[in-house]
Amino acid sequence: MRTSELTDPTSTAEGLPEEEAPPRRRAAVLRELGWMPLAGFAVVAFVIVVAALAPWIMPHDPLVSTSTQRFAGPSAAHWFGTDGYSRDVFSRMLLGSRVSIFVGFVVTATVLLVGGVLGLVAGYAGGLVDSIVGRIVDVLLAVPGILLAIAIVAFLGPGIQNVCIAISIHQLPAMVRVVRGATLSVRKRPFVRAGRAVGMGHTRLLLRHIGPFVLGVAMVQATLGFADAVLYEAALSYLGIGVQLPEPTWGNMISEAQSFLTRQPLNAIFPGLGLTLLLLGVNFLGDGLRDVFDPEGRYRS
Amino acid sequence: MNTPPAPLVDLGNLRVTFRLSDRTVPAVRGVSLTVGEGEAVGILGESGSGKSVTGRTLLGLLRTPPARIEVDHLRFRGEDLSAAVTRPGFSGQATKRFAMVFQNPFTALNPVFRIGTTLCEVLVKRRGMSRADARRAAVDLLDAVHISDAGNRLRSYPHEFSGGMQQRIMIALALALEPEVLIADEPTTALDVTVQARILDLLREIQRERRMGMIFISHDLDVVSEVVSRVYVMYAGRIVETGPVDELSRRPRHPYTQGLWASAPRLDRYKTRLPAIPGNPPAPGHAPPGCAFHPRCRLATDICAQERPEPRPVADGALVACHHLDRAAQERETV
Amino acid sequence: MFRYIVKRLLHTIPTLFLLAVGLFILVRVVPGDPVLAMVGENATPEQIEGLREQLHLNDPIYTQFLTWLGDLARGDFGNSVQLRRPVTDLIMPRVPVTLTLALLATLLTVVLAIPAGVVAAAHKGKAADRVALSASLVGVSVPSFFVGMMLMLVFAVNLRWFPTSGYRPLSEGLWTSLQGFVLPAITLGALYAAIVTRMSRTSMLEVLSQDYVVTAQASGFGRRRILYRHALKNALIPIVTVVGLNLGSLLGGSLVTERVFNLPGLGTLLLSSIERRDYPVIQAIVLLVTLTYVVINLIVDIVYAMLDPRVRYADK
């Protein structure tokens, strides 16, 4: 009963009534995805390599004046021009990319680990543990959007470490929810019950049998979290409460450039484009992963 | 000139192919059928046989593309619709003649509209009634499908009705179009057994009283024989046997039909030596060459894998597509 | 329906209470002595002791908490330490600015994004769909402060259509006041428009695959009627939820946008308070915005229940 003139042709098997629809195969899904996840992967990989090599490939010292001219436009010596302290914008961007990538990875790993464990335990154990975790998640979700991260940084103080903590706490509830939901749905499956019946321990069951099952959806959530972390670090640094100057990040570079927007807009445009490109890349990649691992969007929060 | 009157519906050699991203799937591979004035015919087949696609084609519900529809002819009371049926937008013309009752009443009614809204919309927009007339007609329709307190029930939402009641409303909705042919696609499959019988009674009553044509699509032989006078048996997109329902149930000629009959639990024949059909029907697009049934057929020989059997007339307007009719008939006699 | 609302209300109270506890604890786990941080390093011991007394820091911890909670319940958020003014006086003039920004951005989202998503779904795979999808993917990927700055550069600095920054109160005339909000509202709205476009498209596609859409086709209705009458009303139910829920994060986002355009809203107050380590003000803003968000969620749930007859009658 799924045929319709208006129905989307790719979602089910292109207008065949459900019972007569051939199953979608993973290979076909991958083919359908096309170039976008690949392009996303290429961009992300490129930025990661650049960030890793930054200290060795920076043409100038990003922290001191290396030109006689302030707010210079792009030139052979200074590809992206110079800023208000006549520092090399290109070198500063290379150094700044390290912050984005670092925060992205640290937050993603933290959230995956902490949120994953909390979600697994809450979903598996149920009862009181689940209620307590659920309450905490509710409270964290009650503070809207970036305000939670801002509030935490406000109390902890600025700096890259606190930025990571703040963004991790902000992302935790979504991860817990996703993993908990997936765990709940797996817990009732026969192979888990069978494991219990033959006397398998809880830890072993969680790690060996439920964990791998949940990992797919957790990875999708983590990819989205990576983009979120990069964006939030940039926003916090832009607001002046994240990573502090003079250490360059793309966010605080934009903030610094705003005061001189009329004088040299390129100083804001280059880091802004860098951020946009990286975020587009991660989102392209995330969309692709999501289509493969969670095509029905069951566990999206 | 003494030709018999043209049938209500005359469909010749329908083929429906779905073009997917990586292959094409023939769902219907040549179906011809007729429905006379006031006649109820059944299409019997398993899932994937193409029976639903056939019904949907007649209503213009298939999206083209990905579906591609070809026919030798489609005539409705002699009017030629052969070209129209293959084109997008056929549903506008089709729904002046056909209406459909679907399998799952729970999802087929729009949950955010009151029943009255749903019924009146059809009456006003499709039949050109005024709002007041439409309301009266809607009450009459609910009466006709035996829903009591119709006036008040018009204000209810679908989820406030039971499944059987919702199917009655679906039937009323179909009748609102004043169709000349009612297509019922597994109309009782989703319902409780006790409710099924009453819905079948209702369909039969309505079809007879209104002298409508009816195409009754089902996988269930017993259900079909309750309502129709003639049956088309479909397998892998083709019709393998057709004939009056009495003739078919007394003397099923095609090995597939025999198998279906045998596997159906029946009170009057509780012991049977005919085995159930082994294996599963092929998925659309994976039908074997020759006679599509041959891998599961106990009578199959080499010719069955090589040559597709043409439908041959046997008796009383019955047609069978099988290379081994004689042997099939012998086996039947030994039952 | 009434019982449903009461049930939802009862569910939000513990959440708000726990949030208050969390905020209360946060101030007390701040690295270093918050009092010292508040009064500065040159304060005399008397000043410090005075502040401790004023903040009830010498009371037992549960008394402190209850006092604070009692004050909150009466709408008293305490005093700003550095500015020596009641927090309420600092916050109140800022509220209209943030609220105006958030509402304008929402309006923009609703007017642009829902139709865009619906049209995209109706033409899935066609050009209109691709444009809407790409635009929304770019929309969620560009940082909003960067969007704001670029809008400012083009439309305020170069074209001079709008003021670059600053706020004109409504008393200077509706148009003058609105002009200052145009670019911020577009900035803030762009991100949410992107999200809502995607959600609307998904929701509409989901509805279009439902059986009752086939029923409507089998009733012979035209494509337009099916799309905009039969499908849209169903699709709108989840869309309303998404728009409502985003109104909350929109409040969070407006804090950033205010900084870009230097609007005197809650966001700029929050940031300057963070720089001053003015904890009572920070607490108050976080609580106020969260409370608003929670109330919005509540309203969204109620509207949802009113839109969907299945929920509406569930309690009966």
Short mmCIF file of N, CA and C in Angstrom, two decimals, chain C residues 62-157:
data_model
loop_
_atom_site.label_atom_id
_atom_site.label_comp_id
_atom_site.label_asym_id
_atom_site.label_seq_id
_atom_site.Cartn_x
_atom_site.Cartn_y
_atom_site.Cartn_z
N TYR C 62 22.27 24.66 52.88
CA TYR C 62 20.87 24.45 52.50
C TYR C 62 20.02 25.70 52.77
N THR C 63 20.40 26.46 53.82
CA THR C 63 19.71 27.72 54.07
C THR C 63 19.95 28.69 52.91
N GLN C 64 21.22 28.74 52.48
CA GLN C 64 21.56 29.59 51.33
C GLN C 64 20.66 29.26 50.15
N PHE C 65 20.55 27.94 49.92
CA PHE C 65 19.79 27.50 48.75
C PHE C 65 18.32 27.89 48.87
N LEU C 66 17.77 27.65 50.06
CA LEU C 66 16.35 27.94 50.24
C LEU C 66 16.08 29.44 50.15
N THR C 67 16.99 30.24 50.74
CA THR C 67 16.84 31.69 50.65
C THR C 67 16.83 32.14 49.18
N TRP C 68 17.81 31.59 48.45
CA TRP C 68 17.94 31.95 47.04
C TRP C 68 16.68 31.56 46.26
N LEU C 69 16.22 30.34 46.54
CA LEU C 69 15.04 29.84 45.84
C LEU C 69 13.82 30.69 46.18
N GLY C 70 13.72 31.06 47.46
CA GLY C 70 12.60 31.90 47.89
C GLY C 70 12.62 33.25 47.19
N ASP C 71 13.83 33.82 47.09
CA ASP C 71 13.96 35.10 46.38
C ASP C 71 13.53 34.96 44.93
N LEU C 72 13.99 33.87 44.31
CA LEU C 72 13.65 33.64 42.90
C LEU C 72 12.14 33.58 42.72
N ALA C 73 11.50 32.86 43.63
CA ALA C 73 10.06 32.68 43.51
C ALA C 73 9.35 34.02 43.57
N ARG C 74 9.93 34.98 44.29
CA ARG C 74 9.32 36.32 44.36
C ARG C 74 9.81 37.20 43.21
N GLY C 75 10.55 36.63 42.28
CA GLY C 75 11.04 37.42 41.15
C GLY C 75 12.25 38.26 41.50
N ASP C 76 12.88 37.95 42.62
CA ASP C 76 14.06 38.71 43.03
C ASP C 76 15.31 37.91 42.66
N PHE C 77 16.05 38.41 41.69
CA PHE C 77 17.25 37.70 41.25
C PHE C 77 18.49 38.18 41.98
N GLY C 78 18.33 38.98 43.02
CA GLY C 78 19.48 39.50 43.75
C GLY C 78 20.04 40.75 43.09
N ASN C 79 21.25 41.11 43.50
CA ASN C 79 21.85 42.33 42.99
C ASN C 79 23.12 42.02 42.22
N SER C 80 23.37 42.84 41.22
CA SER C 80 24.64 42.77 40.53
C SER C 80 25.71 43.30 41.47
N VAL C 81 26.79 42.52 41.63
CA VAL C 81 27.81 42.91 42.60
C VAL C 81 28.55 44.17 42.15
N GLN C 82 29.02 44.14 40.91
CA GLN C 82 29.82 45.27 40.44
C GLN C 82 28.98 46.51 40.17
N LEU C 83 27.81 46.32 39.59
CA LEU C 83 27.02 47.48 39.19
C LEU C 83 26.13 47.96 40.32
N ARG C 84 26.05 47.18 41.39
CA ARG C 84 25.28 47.55 42.57
C ARG C 84 23.85 47.95 42.23
N ARG C 85 23.25 47.15 41.37
CA ARG C 85 21.84 47.38 41.03
C ARG C 85 21.11 46.06 41.04
N PRO C 86 19.81 46.08 41.27
CA PRO C 86 19.07 44.83 41.21
C PRO C 86 19.20 44.21 39.82
N VAL C 87 19.38 42.89 39.78
CA VAL C 87 19.54 42.19 38.50
C VAL C 87 18.33 42.43 37.59
N THR C 88 17.15 42.45 38.21
CA THR C 88 15.93 42.65 37.44
C THR C 88 15.99 43.96 36.64
N ASP C 89 16.50 45.02 37.27
CA ASP C 89 16.59 46.30 36.58
C ASP C 89 17.53 46.24 35.38
N LEU C 90 18.56 45.39 35.50
CA LEU C 90 19.51 45.27 34.39
C LEU C 90 18.90 44.46 33.25
N ILE C 91 18.16 43.44 33.63
CA ILE C 91 17.67 42.51 32.61
C ILE C 91 16.46 43.05 31.85
N MET C 92 15.53 43.64 32.57
CA MET C 92 14.25 43.99 31.96
C MET C 92 14.35 44.81 30.68
N PRO C 93 15.18 45.90 30.66
CA PRO C 93 15.23 46.67 29.42
C PRO C 93 15.81 45.87 28.25
N ARG C 94 16.51 44.77 28.54
CA ARG C 94 17.15 43.98 27.48
C ARG C 94 16.18 42.98 26.86
N VAL C 95 15.19 42.60 27.60
CA VAL C 95 14.30 41.53 27.14
C VAL C 95 13.62 41.85 25.80
N PRO C 96 13.05 43.07 25.64
CA PRO C 96 12.36 43.35 24.37
C PRO C 96 13.27 43.18 23.15
N VAL C 97 14.54 43.53 23.30
CA VAL C 97 15.46 43.45 22.16
C VAL C 97 15.63 41.99 21.74
N THR C 98 15.97 41.14 22.69
CA THR C 98 16.17 39.72 22.39
C THR C 98 14.89 39.08 21.86
N LEU C 99 13.78 39.45 22.49
CA LEU C 99 12.50 38.87 22.10
C LEU C 99 12.12 39.28 20.67
N THR C 100 12.28 40.57 20.36
CA THR C 100 11.98 41.06 19.01
C THR C 100 12.81 40.31 17.98
N LEU C 101 14.11 40.18 18.28
CA LEU C 101 15.01 39.50 17.35
C LEU C 101 14.55 38.05 17.13
N ALA C 102 14.26 37.36 18.23
CA ALA C 102 13.87 35.95 18.12
C ALA C 102 12.56 35.81 17.36
N LEU C 103 11.61 36.69 17.64
CA LEU C 103 10.30 36.59 16.98
C LEU C 103 10.40 36.89 15.49
N LEU C 104 11.18 37.93 15.16
CA LEU C 104 11.34 38.27 13.73
C LEU C 104 12.00 37.12 12.98
N ALA C 105 13.01 36.54 13.62
CA ALA C 105 13.71 35.42 12.97
C ALA C 105 12.76 34.24 12.79
N THR C 106 11.91 34.01 13.79
CA THR C 106 10.94 32.91 13.67
C THR C 106 9.97 33.16 12.54
N LEU C 107 9.49 34.41 12.48
CA LEU C 107 8.56 34.79 11.42
C LEU C 107 9.18 34.49 10.05
N LEU C 108 10.44 34.90 9.92
CA LEU C 108 11.17 34.68 8.67
C LEU C 108 11.24 33.19 8.36
N THR C 109 11.55 32.41 9.40
CA THR C 109 11.67 30.96 9.24
C THR C 109 10.35 30.36 8.75
N VAL C 110 9.28 30.75 9.44
CA VAL C 110 7.97 30.18 9.12
C VAL C 110 7.57 30.55 7.69
N VAL C 111 7.77 31.82 7.34
CA VAL C 111 7.32 32.30 6.04
C VAL C 111 8.13 31.69 4.90
N LEU C 112 9.43 31.50 5.14
CA LEU C 112 10.28 31.00 4.06
C LEU C 112 10.45 29.49 4.08
N ALA C 113 10.74 28.97 5.26
CA ALA C 113 11.24 27.60 5.31
C ALA C 113 10.15 26.55 5.11
N ILE C 114 8.98 26.76 5.71
CA ILE C 114 7.94 25.75 5.58
C ILE C 114 7.50 25.59 4.12
N PRO C 115 7.17 26.71 3.43
CA PRO C 115 6.85 26.55 2.01
C PRO C 115 8.00 25.94 1.22
N ALA C 116 9.24 26.35 1.53
CA ALA C 116 10.38 25.80 0.78
C ALA C 116 10.46 24.29 0.95
N GLY C 117 10.29 23.83 2.19
CA GLY C 117 10.37 22.40 2.45
C GLY C 117 9.24 21.64 1.79
N VAL C 118 8.05 22.22 1.82
CA VAL C 118 6.88 21.56 1.23
C VAL C 118 7.03 21.47 -0.29
N VAL C 119 7.46 22.57 -0.89
CA VAL C 119 7.65 22.58 -2.35
C VAL C 119 8.76 21.59 -2.73
N ALA C 120 9.82 21.58 -1.94
CA ALA C 120 10.92 20.65 -2.23
C ALA C 120 10.42 19.21 -2.21
N ALA C 121 9.60 18.89 -1.19
CA ALA C 121 9.08 17.52 -1.09
C ALA C 121 8.16 17.20 -2.26
N ALA C 122 7.35 18.18 -2.65
CA ALA C 122 6.42 17.96 -3.76
C ALA C 122 7.16 17.73 -5.07
N HIS C 123 8.37 18.28 -5.17
CA HIS C 123 9.15 18.11 -6.39
C HIS C 123 10.42 17.35 -6.10
N LYS C 124 10.31 16.30 -5.33
CA LYS C 124 11.50 15.57 -4.91
C LYS C 124 12.34 15.14 -6.10
N GLY C 125 13.65 15.42 -5.97
CA GLY C 125 14.56 15.03 -7.03
C GLY C 125 14.65 16.01 -8.18
N LYS C 126 13.71 16.95 -8.23
CA LYS C 126 13.73 17.94 -9.32
C LYS C 126 14.59 19.13 -8.90
N ALA C 127 14.68 20.10 -9.78
CA ALA C 127 15.56 21.24 -9.54
C ALA C 127 15.21 21.98 -8.25
N ALA C 128 13.91 22.23 -8.03
CA ALA C 128 13.51 23.00 -6.85
C ALA C 128 13.97 22.29 -5.58
N ASP C 129 13.87 20.98 -5.58
CA ASP C 129 14.27 20.19 -4.42
C ASP C 129 15.77 20.30 -4.19
N ARG C 130 16.51 20.17 -5.27
CA ARG C 130 17.96 20.24 -5.14
C ARG C 130 18.41 21.58 -4.61
N VAL C 131 17.79 22.66 -5.13
CA VAL C 131 18.15 24.00 -4.68
C VAL C 131 17.86 24.13 -3.18
N ALA C 132 16.65 23.70 -2.77
CA ALA C 132 16.29 23.83 -1.36
C ALA C 132 17.21 23.02 -0.47
N LEU C 133 17.54 21.80 -0.92
CA LEU C 133 18.40 20.94 -0.10
C LEU C 133 19.80 21.51 0.02
N SER C 134 20.36 21.95 -1.12
CA SER C 134 21.72 22.50 -1.07
C SER C 134 21.74 23.75 -0.20
N ALA C 135 20.74 24.61 -0.41
CA ALA C 135 20.70 25.85 0.37
C ALA C 135 20.64 25.54 1.85
N SER C 136 19.85 24.52 2.22
CA SER C 136 19.72 24.25 3.64
C SER C 136 20.99 23.59 4.18
N LEU C 137 21.66 22.82 3.34
CA LEU C 137 22.92 22.22 3.80
C LEU C 137 23.97 23.30 4.03
N VAL C 138 24.03 24.27 3.10
CA VAL C 138 24.95 25.39 3.29
C VAL C 138 24.51 26.19 4.52
N GLY C 139 23.20 26.35 4.66
CA GLY C 139 22.68 27.14 5.78
C GLY C 139 23.09 26.60 7.14
N VAL C 140 23.08 25.25 7.29
CA VAL C 140 23.47 24.72 8.59
C VAL C 140 24.98 24.67 8.76
N SER C 141 25.72 24.88 7.66
CA SER C 141 27.17 24.76 7.74
C SER C 141 27.89 26.09 7.93
N VAL C 142 27.27 27.20 7.54
CA VAL C 142 27.95 28.48 7.69
C VAL C 142 27.69 29.00 9.10
N PRO C 143 28.75 29.34 9.83
CA PRO C 143 28.53 29.88 11.17
C PRO C 143 27.72 31.16 11.09
N SER C 144 26.74 31.30 11.99
CA SER C 144 25.82 32.43 11.85
C SER C 144 26.53 33.76 12.05
N PHE C 145 27.56 33.79 12.92
CA PHE C 145 28.22 35.09 13.09
C PHE C 145 28.96 35.50 11.83
N PHE C 146 29.40 34.51 11.06
CA PHE C 146 30.06 34.83 9.79
C PHE C 146 29.02 35.35 8.78
N VAL C 147 27.86 34.68 8.75
CA VAL C 147 26.78 35.15 7.88
C VAL C 147 26.44 36.60 8.21
N GLY C 148 26.29 36.86 9.51
CA GLY C 148 25.92 38.20 9.94
C GLY C 148 26.94 39.23 9.48
N MET C 149 28.20 38.87 9.64
CA MET C 149 29.24 39.83 9.28
C MET C 149 29.25 40.10 7.78
N MET C 150 29.03 39.05 7.00
CA MET C 150 29.01 39.24 5.55
C MET C 150 27.80 40.06 5.12
N LEU C 151 26.66 39.80 5.75
CA LEU C 151 25.47 40.61 5.45
C LEU C 151 25.75 42.07 5.78
N MET C 152 26.40 42.27 6.92
CA MET C 152 26.73 43.62 7.34
C MET C 152 27.64 44.29 6.33
N LEU C 153 28.63 43.52 5.88
CA LEU C 153 29.61 44.07 4.93
C LEU C 153 28.91 44.50 3.65
N VAL C 154 28.03 43.65 3.14
CA VAL C 154 27.40 43.94 1.85
C VAL C 154 26.31 45.00 1.99
N PHE C 155 25.37 44.76 2.91
CA PHE C 155 24.17 45.60 2.92
C PHE C 155 24.29 46.84 3.79
N ALA C 156 25.16 46.80 4.78
CA ALA C 156 25.28 47.97 5.64
C ALA C 156 26.49 48.81 5.25
N VAL C 157 27.66 48.15 5.09
CA VAL C 157 28.87 48.91 4.80
C VAL C 157 28.88 49.38 3.35
#
